CSV table of C-alpha atoms in Angstrom, one decimal:
chain,number,residue,atom,x,y,z
S,522,MET,CA,91.5,116.3,47.0
S,523,ALA,CA,92.0,118.4,50.0
S,524,THR,CA,89.0,120.4,51.4
S,525,VAL,CA,90.7,123.8,51.2
S,526,ASP,CA,90.9,122.5,47.2
S,527,GLY,CA,88.4,124.3,44.6
S,528,THR,CA,87.2,127.4,43.8
S,529,TRP,CA,86.3,130.2,46.3
S,530,ASP,CA,84.2,133.2,45.7
S,531,THR,CA,85.9,136.6,48.0
S,532,LEU,CA,84.7,139.4,48.3
S,533,VAL,CA,87.7,142.2,50.3
S,534,LYS,CA,86.2,145.3,52.2
S,535,SER,CA,89.3,147.4,51.2
S,536,PRO,CA,89.6,151.0,50.5
S,537,LEU,CA,89.0,150.8,47.8
S,538,GLY,CA,85.6,150.1,48.0
S,539,ASP,CA,83.9,145.7,47.8
S,540,GLN,CA,86.7,143.5,45.9
S,541,LYS,CA,85.0,140.7,44.6
S,542,GLY,CA,87.4,137.7,43.3
S,543,THR,CA,87.6,134.4,42.2
S,544,LEU,CA,90.4,132.2,44.3
S,545,VAL,CA,92.1,128.6,42.0
S,546,VAL,CA,93.4,126.1,45.2
S,547,ALA,CA,95.6,123.1,44.9
S,548,SER,CA,96.9,121.5,47.4
S,549,ASN,CA,100.0,119.5,47.5
S,550,GLY,CA,100.8,118.2,51.2
S,551,ASP,CA,101.4,121.7,52.7
S,552,SER,CA,101.7,123.4,50.4
S,553,TRP,CA,99.2,125.3,48.0
S,554,THR,CA,99.2,127.3,44.3
S,555,GLY,CA,96.5,128.9,42.5
S,556,THR,CA,95.1,132.2,41.1
S,557,ASN,CA,93.0,134.7,42.7
S,558,THR,CA,91.7,136.9,39.3
S,559,GLY,CA,89.8,139.7,40.7
S,560,GLN,CA,88.3,143.6,39.3
S,561,MET,CA,91.9,144.0,38.9
S,562,GLY,CA,93.6,141.6,36.8
S,563,SER,CA,94.3,138.2,37.6
S,564,VAL,CA,98.1,137.0,39.9
S,565,GLU,CA,99.5,133.7,40.2
S,566,ILE,CA,99.2,132.8,44.7
S,567,THR,CA,103.0,132.3,45.4
S,568,ASP,CA,104.2,130.7,49.5
S,569,GLY,CA,101.5,129.3,49.6
S,570,THR,CA,101.1,127.3,52.8
S,571,ILE,CA,98.3,125.4,54.4
S,572,GLU,CA,98.2,124.6,58.2
S,573,GLY,CA,95.9,122.3,60.7
S,574,GLY,CA,94.9,121.3,56.9
S,575,ASN,CA,92.1,124.3,56.7
S,576,THR,CA,94.1,127.8,57.4
S,577,LEU,CA,95.3,129.4,53.8
S,578,LYS,CA,98.8,131.3,53.5
S,579,TRP,CA,99.8,133.0,50.8
S,580,LYS,CA,101.0,136.3,49.2
S,581,MET,CA,99.6,137.7,45.7
S,582,ASN,CA,102.5,140.2,43.7
S,583,ILE,CA,99.7,143.2,42.5
S,584,THR,CA,100.8,145.6,39.8
S,585,VAL,CA,97.0,147.3,40.0
S,586,PRO,CA,96.2,150.2,41.8
S,587,MET,CA,100.2,150.3,42.2
S,588,PRO,CA,102.4,147.4,42.8
S,589,MET,CA,102.6,145.4,46.6
S,590,THR,CA,103.3,142.1,47.5
S,591,LEU,CA,99.3,140.9,49.7
S,592,ASP,CA,99.8,138.9,52.3
S,593,CYS,CA,96.9,137.3,53.0
S,594,SER,CA,95.8,134.4,55.4
S,595,ALA,CA,92.6,132.2,55.7
S,596,THR,CA,90.7,129.5,57.1
S,597,ILE,CA,88.0,127.0,55.9
S,598,ASP,CA,85.7,125.8,57.0
S,599,GLY,CA,82.8,123.8,54.9
S,600,ASP,CA,82.4,125.6,52.8
S,601,THR,CA,83.1,129.3,53.8
S,602,LEU,CA,86.2,131.1,54.1
S,603,THR,CA,87.5,134.0,56.8
S,604,GLY,CA,90.9,135.8,56.8
S,605,SER,CA,92.5,139.4,56.1
S,606,VAL,CA,94.7,140.9,53.2
S,607,GLY,CA,97.2,142.6,54.4
S,608,ALA,CA,99.0,145.4,52.4
S,609,GLY,CA,101.7,146.6,54.8
S,610,ALA,CA,101.4,150.6,55.4
S,611,PHE,CA,97.9,150.2,54.6
S,612,GLY,CA,97.1,148.1,56.6
S,613,SER,CA,94.7,144.7,56.9
S,614,PHE,CA,91.1,144.1,54.7
S,615,PRO,CA,88.7,141.4,56.1
S,616,MET,CA,88.1,138.8,54.2
S,617,SER,CA,85.1,136.2,53.4
S,618,GLY,CA,83.8,133.4,51.2
S,619,THR,CA,82.0,130.3,49.9
S,620,ARG,CA,83.2,128.1,47.8
S,621,ALA,CA,82.5,128.0,43.9
S,622,ALA,CA,83.1,124.6,42.9
């Protein structure tokens, strides 16, 4: 099991307020799959890649509050995660998290 694998409790500071979520990561070499579940529903991770062994990049296609693709990136250091969520013209928002399992 890679150090990035597991379940992560995340928090994104967005214009809609703090968005808590649960990110599930299952790596396979330099790629990964998983889900992100939060207050606005659950989505499958797409285009999940791992760079340098601990930096995750992925996309999420959301429909709430409006349809858009979010571009996400996070670096894992032990049991903490820091990164950002890019929402196109709406900008980029900081993300943090801790390992839940």
